[in-house]
Coordinates of C-alpha atoms and ligand atoms in Angstrom, one line a residue:
M24 CA -9.1 56.7 45.9
T25 CA -6.2 59.2 45.5
N26 CA -4.1 59.7 42.6
D27 CA -0.6 59.6 44.2
Y28 CA -1.4 55.6 45.0
K29 CA 0.8 54.7 47.8
V30 CA 0.8 50.3 49.2
L31 CA -2.1 51.8 52.1
Y32 CA 0.4 50.2 55.7
R33 CA 3.2 52.1 53.3
K34 CA 1.8 55.0 53.8
Y35 CA 0.1 55.3 57.0
R36 CA 3.6 54.1 58.6
P37 CA 3.0 55.8 62.1
T38 CA 5.4 58.2 62.3
T39 CA 5.3 59.3 66.4
F40 CA 4.7 57.3 69.1
D41 CA 0.8 58.3 69.3
E42 CA 0.1 56.0 65.2
I43 CA 1.2 53.3 67.1
V44 CA -1.5 51.0 67.0
G45 CA -2.1 49.3 69.9
Q46 CA 0.7 48.5 72.2
K47 CA 0.7 50.9 75.1
Y48 CA 2.2 48.8 78.4
S49 CA 5.9 49.4 75.6
I50 CA 5.4 53.1 74.0
T51 CA 4.8 54.2 77.7
M52 CA 8.1 52.6 78.8
L53 CA 10.0 53.5 75.7
K54 CA 8.3 57.4 76.4
N55 CA 9.4 57.1 80.3
A56 CA 13.0 56.2 79.2
V57 CA 13.6 58.7 76.9
K58 CA 11.4 61.2 79.4
N59 CA 14.1 60.3 82.6
N60 CA 16.9 60.2 80.1
K61 CA 17.7 56.1 80.7
I62 CA 19.0 54.8 77.0
S63 CA 19.9 51.2 77.5
H64 CA 22.6 50.2 75.1
A65 CA 20.5 47.3 73.4
Y66 CA 16.7 47.0 73.1
I67 CA 15.6 43.4 71.8
F68 CA 11.4 44.2 69.8
T69 CA 10.1 40.9 69.8
G70 CA 6.1 39.7 68.9
P71 CA 4.0 38.8 66.3
R72 CA 5.0 40.2 61.9
G73 CA 2.9 43.3 61.2
T74 CA 2.5 44.8 65.2
G75 CA 4.7 48.1 65.1
K76 CA 8.0 46.8 66.2
T77 CA 10.4 48.3 63.6
S78 CA 8.0 51.6 63.9
T79 CA 8.3 52.1 66.7
A80 CA 12.0 51.1 66.7
K81 CA 12.5 53.9 63.8
I82 CA 9.7 56.8 65.8
F83 CA 12.4 55.6 69.0
A84 CA 15.8 56.4 67.4
K85 CA 14.9 59.9 66.4
T86 CA 13.5 60.3 69.3
I87 CA 16.5 60.0 71.9
N88 CA 18.3 61.3 68.9
C89 CA 16.2 64.2 69.5
E90 CA 18.0 67.4 71.5
N91 CA 15.1 68.4 72.7
P92 CA 12.3 65.6 73.4
K93 CA 9.2 66.8 75.2
D94 CA 7.5 64.1 77.6
G95 CA 9.0 61.4 75.4
V96 CA 8.2 63.7 71.7
P97 CA 11.2 63.7 69.2
C98 CA 10.9 68.1 69.0
G99 CA 10.4 68.2 65.0
T100 CA 13.1 71.3 64.6
C101 CA 16.8 70.0 66.0
Q102 CA 18.9 68.9 64.0
S103 CA 18.7 65.4 64.7
C104 CA 15.1 65.6 63.7
L105 CA 15.3 67.2 60.3
N106 CA 17.7 64.5 59.3
S107 CA 15.1 62.0 60.9
N108 CA 14.5 60.9 57.3
N109 CA 18.0 60.3 56.1
N110 CA 20.2 59.8 59.3
A111 CA 23.5 58.7 59.3
D112 CA 22.9 58.2 62.5
I113 CA 20.6 55.7 62.3
I114 CA 21.5 52.5 60.9
E115 CA 18.3 49.9 59.7
I116 CA 20.0 46.3 58.5
D117 CA 17.4 43.0 57.5
A118 CA 18.9 40.2 59.0
A119 CA 17.0 38.1 56.9
S120 CA 19.2 39.9 54.5
N121 CA 22.4 40.5 55.9
N122 CA 23.2 37.5 57.9
G123 CA 26.8 36.8 57.2
V124 CA 29.4 37.6 59.6
D125 CA 31.0 39.6 57.3
S126 CA 28.6 42.2 57.7
I127 CA 28.7 42.0 61.5
R128 CA 32.2 42.7 61.3
E129 CA 32.0 45.3 58.6
L130 CA 28.5 47.2 61.4
I131 CA 31.5 46.7 64.6
N132 CA 33.9 48.8 62.4
N133 CA 31.8 51.8 61.7
V134 CA 30.7 51.2 65.5
K135 CA 33.7 52.8 66.5
I136 CA 33.3 55.9 64.6
A137 CA 31.4 58.6 66.7
P138 CA 27.9 59.7 65.4
A139 CA 27.9 62.3 62.5
Y140 CA 25.2 65.1 64.5
S141 CA 23.5 62.9 66.6
K142 CA 23.6 62.1 70.4
Y143 CA 23.8 58.5 69.6
K144 CA 24.9 55.7 66.6
I145 CA 21.6 53.3 66.6
Y146 CA 22.2 50.2 64.5
I147 CA 18.4 48.7 64.3
I148 CA 18.4 45.6 63.1
D149 CA 16.0 43.6 62.1
E150 CA 14.7 40.2 62.1
V151 CA 17.7 39.5 64.3
H152 CA 17.2 35.7 64.8
E153 CA 18.5 35.4 61.3
L154 CA 21.7 36.1 61.9
S155 CA 24.1 33.3 62.3
E156 CA 25.9 32.0 64.5
K157 CA 29.6 34.1 63.7
A158 CA 27.8 36.1 63.8
F159 CA 26.3 36.5 66.8
N160 CA 29.0 36.2 68.5
A161 CA 30.8 38.8 67.1
L162 CA 27.9 41.1 68.3
L163 CA 28.1 40.0 71.7
L164 CA 31.7 41.1 71.9
T165 CA 30.2 44.7 71.1
L166 CA 27.1 44.5 74.1
E167 CA 29.5 43.8 75.7
E168 CA 31.4 46.7 75.8
P169 CA 29.6 49.0 74.2
P170 CA 30.4 51.9 73.2
S171 CA 28.8 55.1 74.6
H172 CA 27.5 56.8 72.0
I173 CA 26.1 53.2 71.1
V174 CA 22.1 51.6 71.0
F175 CA 20.7 48.5 69.3
I176 CA 17.6 48.1 68.6
F177 CA 16.7 45.1 67.7
A178 CA 13.3 43.0 66.2
T179 CA 12.4 39.7 65.9
T180 CA 9.3 37.9 65.4
N181 CA 11.4 34.9 67.0
I182 CA 12.6 35.5 69.9
E183 CA 13.7 31.8 70.9
S184 CA 15.8 31.6 68.0
V185 CA 18.0 34.9 69.6
P186 CA 21.0 33.6 72.0
I187 CA 20.4 33.6 75.6
T188 CA 24.2 35.9 76.0
I189 CA 22.5 38.5 73.4
L190 CA 18.9 38.6 75.2
S191 CA 20.3 38.6 79.3
R192 CA 22.2 42.1 77.4
C193 CA 18.6 43.6 75.9
Q194 CA 15.9 45.6 77.5
R195 CA 13.4 43.2 76.4
Y196 CA 9.7 44.5 74.6
D197 CA 6.4 42.4 74.4
F198 CA 4.5 43.5 70.7
K199 CA 1.4 41.5 71.0
K200 CA -0.9 41.4 68.8
L201 CA -3.4 44.1 67.3
S202 CA -6.9 43.1 69.9
N203 CA -9.9 43.2 67.5
E204 CA -11.1 46.6 68.3
E205 CA -7.9 48.4 67.8
L206 CA -7.3 46.8 64.0
S207 CA -11.5 47.8 63.4
T208 CA -10.8 51.8 64.2
H209 CA -7.6 51.8 62.7
L210 CA -9.2 50.2 59.2
R211 CA -11.8 52.0 59.4
N212 CA -10.3 55.3 60.4
I213 CA -7.6 54.1 57.8
A214 CA -10.7 53.6 55.2
D215 CA -12.6 57.4 56.0
K216 CA -9.5 59.1 55.3
E217 CA -9.0 56.9 51.6
N218 CA -12.5 57.8 50.7
I219 CA -12.8 54.2 50.7
S220 CA -16.7 52.7 51.2
I221 CA -16.6 49.8 53.4
T222 CA -19.7 48.4 55.2
D223 CA -18.8 47.6 59.5
D224 CA -18.8 43.6 58.7
A225 CA -16.3 43.8 55.7
I226 CA -13.9 45.8 58.5
E227 CA -14.8 43.1 61.7
E228 CA -14.1 39.9 58.3
I229 CA -10.9 41.7 57.7
T230 CA -10.2 41.7 61.3
Y231 CA -10.9 38.4 62.0
L232 CA -8.8 37.6 58.6
S233 CA -5.6 39.0 59.2
D234 CA -5.0 38.0 63.1
G235 CA -4.3 41.1 65.2
G236 CA -1.7 41.9 62.5
C237 CA -1.9 45.2 61.1
R238 CA 0.5 44.9 58.2
D239 CA -1.8 42.0 56.9
A240 CA -4.7 44.2 57.5
L241 CA -4.1 46.0 55.5
S242 CA -2.8 44.5 53.0
I243 CA -6.1 43.3 52.3
L244 CA -8.1 46.7 52.4
N245 CA -5.6 47.6 49.9
Q246 CA -6.2 45.0 48.0
L247 CA -10.3 45.0 47.8
S248 CA -10.1 48.6 47.6
T249 CA -8.0 49.1 44.1
S250 CA -11.4 48.0 42.3
N251 CA -12.7 51.4 43.2
E252 CA -16.2 49.6 44.2
S253 CA -17.9 49.9 47.7
I254 CA -16.5 46.7 49.8
D255 CA -19.1 45.1 51.9
L256 CA -18.9 41.0 53.2
E257 CA -19.5 39.3 50.1
V258 CA -16.8 40.4 48.0
V259 CA -14.7 40.1 51.3
L260 CA -15.3 36.4 52.3
N261 CA -15.5 35.9 47.3
N262 CA -12.0 37.3 47.1
Y263 CA -10.5 35.9 50.8
G264 CA -10.7 32.5 53.6
S265 CA -13.0 30.1 52.9
V266 CA -13.9 29.5 55.7
S267 CA -14.7 33.4 57.6
L268 CA -16.4 34.6 60.9
V269 CA -19.5 35.0 60.2
Q270 CA -19.4 30.9 59.8
I271 CA -17.4 30.2 62.4
K272 CA -20.5 32.9 64.7
N273 CA -23.2 30.7 62.7
I274 CA -22.2 27.4 64.0
V275 CA -21.4 29.2 67.5
N276 CA -24.8 30.3 67.2
A277 CA -26.4 27.6 65.8
Y278 CA -24.7 25.3 68.6
V279 CA -25.9 28.3 71.8
E280 CA -29.3 28.0 71.0
N281 CA -30.1 24.1 69.9
E282 CA -30.3 23.9 66.4
Y283 CA -28.9 20.4 65.2
N284 CA -30.2 21.0 61.4
Q285 CA -28.1 25.3 61.3
I286 CA -24.7 23.2 62.0
K287 CA -25.4 20.8 60.3
T288 CA -26.7 22.5 56.9
I289 CA -23.2 25.1 57.6
F290 CA -20.7 21.4 57.7
E291 CA -22.7 20.6 54.4
N292 CA -21.8 24.1 52.7
L293 CA -18.3 24.1 53.7
E294 CA -16.0 24.0 51.3
K295 CA -14.1 21.2 53.0
A296 CA -11.2 20.8 50.4
S297 CA -10.0 24.3 50.8
V298 CA -10.4 24.5 54.8
D299 CA -7.2 23.5 56.1
Y300 CA -9.7 21.9 59.5
K301 CA -6.8 23.1 61.6
V302 CA -7.6 26.6 61.3
F303 CA -10.9 26.1 61.1
L304 CA -10.7 24.6 64.6
K305 CA -8.5 27.3 65.9
K306 CA -11.2 29.7 64.8
L307 CA -13.7 28.0 66.5
I308 CA -12.1 27.3 69.5
D309 CA -12.0 31.1 69.3
Q310 CA -15.1 31.8 68.6
F311 CA -15.9 29.6 71.8
F312 CA -14.0 30.6 73.7
Q313 CA -16.3 34.0 73.3
K314 CA -19.2 32.9 74.2
A315 CA -18.3 31.1 77.3
L316 CA -16.3 34.5 78.5
E317 CA -19.8 36.0 77.7
C318 CA -21.4 33.9 79.4
K319 CA -19.3 33.6 82.4
E320 CA -20.1 37.6 82.6
Q321 CA -23.9 37.2 82.2
K322 CA -23.3 34.5 84.9
N323 CA -25.6 31.6 82.3
N324 CA -23.8 28.8 84.2
H325 CA -25.3 26.2 82.4
L326 CA -24.5 27.3 79.2
Y327 CA -20.8 28.8 80.1
L328 CA -20.0 24.8 81.2
K329 CA -21.8 23.1 78.0
I330 CA -19.1 25.3 75.9
K331 CA -16.3 24.6 78.2
D332 CA -16.7 20.7 78.0
T333 CA -17.7 21.5 74.1
I334 CA -14.0 23.7 73.9
F335 CA -12.1 21.0 75.9
E336 CA -13.0 18.2 74.0
L337 CA -12.2 20.0 70.5
N338 CA -8.9 20.8 71.4
D339 CA -8.7 17.0 72.3
V340 CA -9.4 17.0 68.2
I341 CA -5.7 17.1 67.0
N342 CA -5.5 14.2 69.4
K343 CA -8.2 11.9 67.6
I344 CA -7.4 12.1 64.2
N345 CA -6.2 9.8 62.5
I346 CA -6.2 9.4 58.8
N347 CA -9.6 7.0 59.0
V348 CA -11.3 9.6 60.1
D349 CA -12.9 12.1 58.4
P350 CA -11.7 15.5 61.3
F351 CA -14.9 18.2 60.1
L352 CA -16.8 14.8 61.1
L353 CA -15.3 14.3 64.5
I354 CA -15.8 18.2 65.0
F355 CA -19.6 17.8 63.8
L356 CA -20.0 15.2 65.9
I357 CA -18.5 16.4 68.9
L358 CA -21.2 19.6 68.5
V359 CA -24.4 18.3 67.9
K360 CA -23.7 15.9 70.5
N361 CA -24.5 18.4 73.5
V362 CA -26.9 20.3 70.6
G363 CA -30.8 19.8 71.1
V364 CA -31.1 18.0 75.1
Q365 CA -33.1 20.7 76.6
E366 CA -32.1 22.4 79.5
P367 CA -34.0 22.9 82.6
N368 CA -37.0 24.4 83.1
D369 CA -37.6 24.9 79.1
D370 CA -40.7 24.6 77.5
I371 CA -42.7 21.5 79.3
D372 CA -44.6 21.8 76.6
S373 CA -41.8 20.3 73.8
V374 CA -40.9 17.8 75.8
D375 CA -40.9 14.4 74.2
V376 CA -40.0 10.8 74.6
I377 CA -36.2 10.5 73.7
D378 CA -35.3 7.1 72.6
S379 CA -37.3 6.2 69.3
K380 CA -36.3 9.4 68.2
P381 CA -33.6 10.7 65.7
L382 CA -30.6 13.0 66.3
E383 CA -31.7 15.4 64.0
T384 CA -34.6 16.5 67.1
K385 CA -34.7 19.4 69.3
T386 CA -36.6 18.0 72.1
V387 CA -35.1 15.7 74.7
E388 CA -36.8 14.2 78.0
K389 CA -36.2 16.1 80.4
K390 CA -35.9 15.1 84.1
D391 CA -37.2 12.0 85.0
A392 CA -39.5 13.3 87.6
L393 CA -41.3 15.5 84.9
T394 CA -41.2 12.9 82.4
K395 CA -43.4 10.4 83.9
S396 CA -46.1 12.9 84.3
E397 CA -45.3 14.3 79.9
K398 CA -46.1 10.5 79.5
T399 CA -48.7 8.7 81.6
P400 CA -51.6 9.4 81.5
L401 CA -52.7 12.4 84.1
K402 CA -55.3 11.1 86.7
E403 CA -52.1 8.3 87.6
S404 CA -49.2 10.8 87.5
K405 CA -47.8 13.8 90.0
T406 CA -45.7 16.2 88.7
V407 CA -42.8 16.7 92.1
E408 CA -43.0 20.0 91.4
T409 CA -46.8 20.0 92.3
V410 CA -46.2 17.5 95.2
L411 CA -43.5 20.2 96.7
E412 CA -46.3 23.0 96.5
T413 CA -43.0 25.2 96.1
N414 CA -42.9 27.4 93.0
D415 CA -39.7 27.4 90.9
S416 CA -39.9 24.1 89.1
T417 CA -36.3 23.9 88.7
F418 CA -35.3 24.2 92.4
E419 CA -37.3 21.3 92.6
N420 CA -36.3 18.8 90.0
D421 CA -32.6 19.7 91.5
T422 CA -34.1 19.2 94.6
Y423 CA -35.7 15.7 93.4
L424 CA -32.6 14.4 91.5
A425 CA -29.8 15.5 94.6
E426 CA -32.4 13.0 96.3
L427 CA -32.6 10.7 93.9
K428 CA -28.8 10.3 93.1
K429 CA -28.1 10.5 97.1
V430 CA -30.3 6.9 97.9
R431 CA -29.3 5.9 94.8
I432 CA -25.7 5.8 95.4
N433 CA -26.2 5.3 99.4
N434 CA -28.8 1.3 98.3
C435 CA -25.1 0.6 95.4
F436 CA -22.7 0.9 98.3
A437 CA -25.3 -1.2 100.6
Q438 CA -25.4 -3.7 98.0
A439 CA -22.2 -3.3 96.1
D440 CA -21.2 -6.9 94.7
K441 CA -17.1 -7.8 93.0
T442 CA -18.7 -10.3 91.1
L443 CA -22.1 -8.0 89.7
L444 CA -19.9 -5.2 88.9
K445 CA -17.7 -7.2 86.0
D446 CA -21.3 -8.5 84.8
S447 CA -22.4 -5.5 85.2
K448 CA -19.6 -3.8 83.5
E449 CA -19.4 -6.7 80.1
K450 CA -22.8 -5.6 79.6
W451 CA -22.6 -2.3 79.9
K452 CA -20.3 -2.8 77.1
Q453 CA -22.7 -4.6 75.2
F454 CA -26.0 -2.1 75.7
N455 CA -23.2 1.1 74.7
D456 CA -22.5 -1.4 71.3
Q457 CA -26.6 -1.9 71.1
V458 CA -27.9 1.5 70.9
S459 CA -27.9 2.8 67.1
L460 CA -25.4 5.5 66.2
V461 CA -28.1 8.0 65.9
D462 CA -29.4 7.6 69.4
T463 CA -29.0 10.7 71.3
I464 CA -28.5 8.2 74.0
K465 CA -25.2 7.5 72.7
S466 CA -23.8 10.7 72.8
I467 CA -24.1 11.5 76.5
I468 CA -23.2 6.9 77.4
I469 CA -20.7 6.3 75.1
D470 CA -17.5 6.8 77.1
M471 CA -19.7 6.0 80.1
E472 CA -18.4 3.4 82.3
V473 CA -20.1 1.2 85.1
V474 CA -18.1 1.8 89.0
L475 CA -20.1 0.7 91.5
A476 CA -23.0 -2.1 90.9
S477 CA -25.5 -4.2 93.1
S478 CA -28.0 -6.4 91.6
T479 CA -30.5 -3.1 90.9
I480 CA -28.6 0.2 90.2
N481 CA -25.2 0.4 88.7
L482 CA -23.3 3.6 89.0
I483 CA -21.8 5.2 86.2
T484 CA -19.3 8.0 85.8
D485 CA -18.0 10.0 83.3
A486 CA -15.5 13.1 83.7
Q487 CA -17.5 15.9 82.0
E488 CA -19.7 17.2 84.9
S489 CA -22.1 17.7 81.9
I490 CA -22.7 14.6 80.6
V491 CA -23.4 13.5 84.1
E492 CA -26.1 16.4 84.2
M493 CA -27.4 15.0 81.1
F494 CA -27.2 11.2 82.0
N495 CA -29.2 11.8 85.4
A496 CA -31.4 14.1 83.2
N497 CA -32.4 10.8 81.1
L498 CA -32.3 7.9 83.0
E499 CA -35.9 7.1 82.6
S500 CA -35.3 6.5 78.6
I501 CA -31.6 5.1 79.6
E502 CA -32.9 2.7 81.8
E503 CA -36.1 1.2 79.2
K504 CA -33.4 1.0 76.2
Y505 CA -31.1 -0.9 78.5
E506 CA -34.3 -3.2 79.8
E507 CA -35.1 -3.4 75.8
I508 CA -32.3 -4.5 75.3
L509 CA -30.4 -6.9 78.1
K510 CA -34.2 -7.8 79.0
Q511 CA -33.3 -6.7 82.0
K512 CA -34.4 -4.2 84.7
I513 CA -30.9 -2.3 86.3
H514 CA -31.5 1.5 87.7
F515 CA -28.7 3.7 86.9
I516 CA -27.6 7.1 88.4
A517 CA -24.3 8.4 87.7
V518 CA -21.9 10.6 89.2
S519 CA -18.2 12.9 88.1
S520 CA -15.2 11.2 88.7
S521 CA -14.6 13.1 90.4
E522 CA -17.4 13.0 93.0
W523 CA -16.1 9.2 92.4
E524 CA -13.4 9.3 93.9
S525 CA -14.6 11.5 97.0
Y526 CA -17.4 8.9 97.9
K527 CA -15.2 5.8 97.3
K528 CA -12.2 7.8 100.6
D529 CA -15.5 8.2 101.8
Y530 CA -16.9 4.6 101.8
V531 CA -13.8 3.3 103.1
K532 CA -13.6 5.7 105.9
K533 CA -17.2 4.5 107.2
I534 CA -16.0 0.5 106.8
K535 CA -13.0 1.4 108.9
E536 CA -15.9 3.3 111.0
K537 CA -17.5 -0.1 111.0
Y538 CA -20.5 1.8 109.6
V539 CA -23.6 -0.3 108.5
Y540 CA -25.3 1.5 105.7
Q541 CA -29.4 1.4 105.5
L542 CA -31.3 1.1 102.4
L543 CA -33.7 4.0 101.5
E544 CA -36.6 4.6 99.4
E545 CA -36.7 6.6 96.3
P546 CA -37.6 9.8 96.7
I547 CA -40.3 9.1 94.0
K548 CA -41.9 5.6 95.8
V549 CA -42.1 8.6 98.0
L550 CA -44.3 10.7 96.4
K551 CA -47.3 8.6 94.4
E552 CA -48.3 7.6 97.8
N553 CA -49.7 11.5 98.6
Q554 CA -50.4 12.3 94.8
K555 CA -53.9 11.2 94.1
E556 CA -55.5 13.6 97.2
V557 CA -52.5 16.4 96.0
E558 CA -53.7 15.8 92.3
E559 CA -57.3 16.2 93.2
K560 CA -57.3 19.2 95.3
D561 CA -55.5 21.1 92.8
N562 CA -57.8 20.2 90.0
Y563 CA -60.6 21.7 92.4
E564 CA -57.7 24.9 92.5
D565 CA -57.5 25.2 89.2
V566 CA -60.9 25.4 88.2
I567 CA -61.4 28.1 91.0
S568 CA -59.1 30.1 89.6
I569 CA -61.1 30.0 86.0
F570 CA -64.6 30.3 87.8
D571 CA -63.5 33.4 89.9
K572 CA -64.3 31.8 93.0
E573 CA -67.9 30.4 92.0
K574 CA -68.5 27.4 93.2
V575 CA -68.4 24.7 91.4
E576 CA -69.1 21.0 91.6
I577 CA -66.6 18.1 90.8
K578 CA -67.1 14.8 91.1
Ligands
ZN8 ZN1 14.7 67.6 68.5

């Protein structure tokens, strides 16, 4: 640190347009206004604190008063430029402390007096929304017919509180929060100039804590640098922020990687007493949003949809919180609802049966057809992929499931019955109530409902497509569980609420056209008839490939 210690944000307050961090659009427009000599009588700069509104106002004032500005930049040599640090023609007023009508009246009386040595007399009114109603009215009189030498530059963090009558007479510029990149580059520059030793992850954390505000970021850097020790992430975390970017990122990464235990540990270690769950939630959603964008760019649609659903659910937490619920518990449950569920096309070796496992298990049953082959002896089973004899197993599972879905929906419509529906809804509720909270099935079925029923098939819906997908991927274990609890064998199939709407319309249309639903055979039954032959052929070929086409006897 240098000896002539100044608070960093004052020391590095920008004095030229080029030194303003971010705000490229506003700066370009203002420079162009100067270049084209199109100066308005009133400007309003609005945006969050610490985004450069007041600094920009001062630089703009200096520039429009310069006698020879070049490319929208003050010359630095004319009389107005030379006097810019103590310029009688640039008057700054903080409306937060001078908000009464008297100070505005005084201002207005002075408005009539011509500038001392510049083109314009410029009033910079900071936090203009703080003015009283009477003060605004007095100001309005001047704004309606401003003397030609007058320019007002208003700055506000709260544009909603500025009367529309004032706004309609101003050119408006919106100042944005700084991006993480803008802010961290700025922090790095200043740290280097000040010989402050700071790690990149510490800068990232400060950037995160200051939420796009330059002043807050520099205040934190300032505070931490006073000890003259090098600043690393731990120093930042010990001094600021009860929930850090690192923690939030860890949660999101654990979610993406299906690491239930890791999420649990992070939640256990959260110092809940000192974390505002709303702040926590906002940060978590922000981070998930970033991740969702990444997935979209990488065309990882499966993960994108999963994250998207989680974001919507997290966003809903605020409405669901009541005094009896620990918000962190609710957030935790939403997060782990989808964690631990295998994505299609994953390693088959890790696949296991779901229903007897607690929530901690990472592995969950795969799609119906595959699971069957895992659970039953080789001789009796055949996976769909082998039967179809193609190479892309994901495609085959999807094809099988799509076919099964089509058949079950058709068959359910063919034998649907209103009385059965009432009964099925009742039973579904009993089932839902009796499945234990630690069972992963519970997190899938909890909000689902029966919308159509025959004596053998129930059609189930959920608004979320990812839930529907998971339900259908776990059909067999859900059906087994149902049978175990209700002593009744029912086949299920799930459709999303929007799919259900179109199936209903389609049904009505078909009925009007006198269409007769025929019962269709489920795909798995058709496959079973051929499976033995196919299997033997396959085994034989496997052995051949091992022995490099030598003749091998098979019993
Ligand atoms: Zn000048």
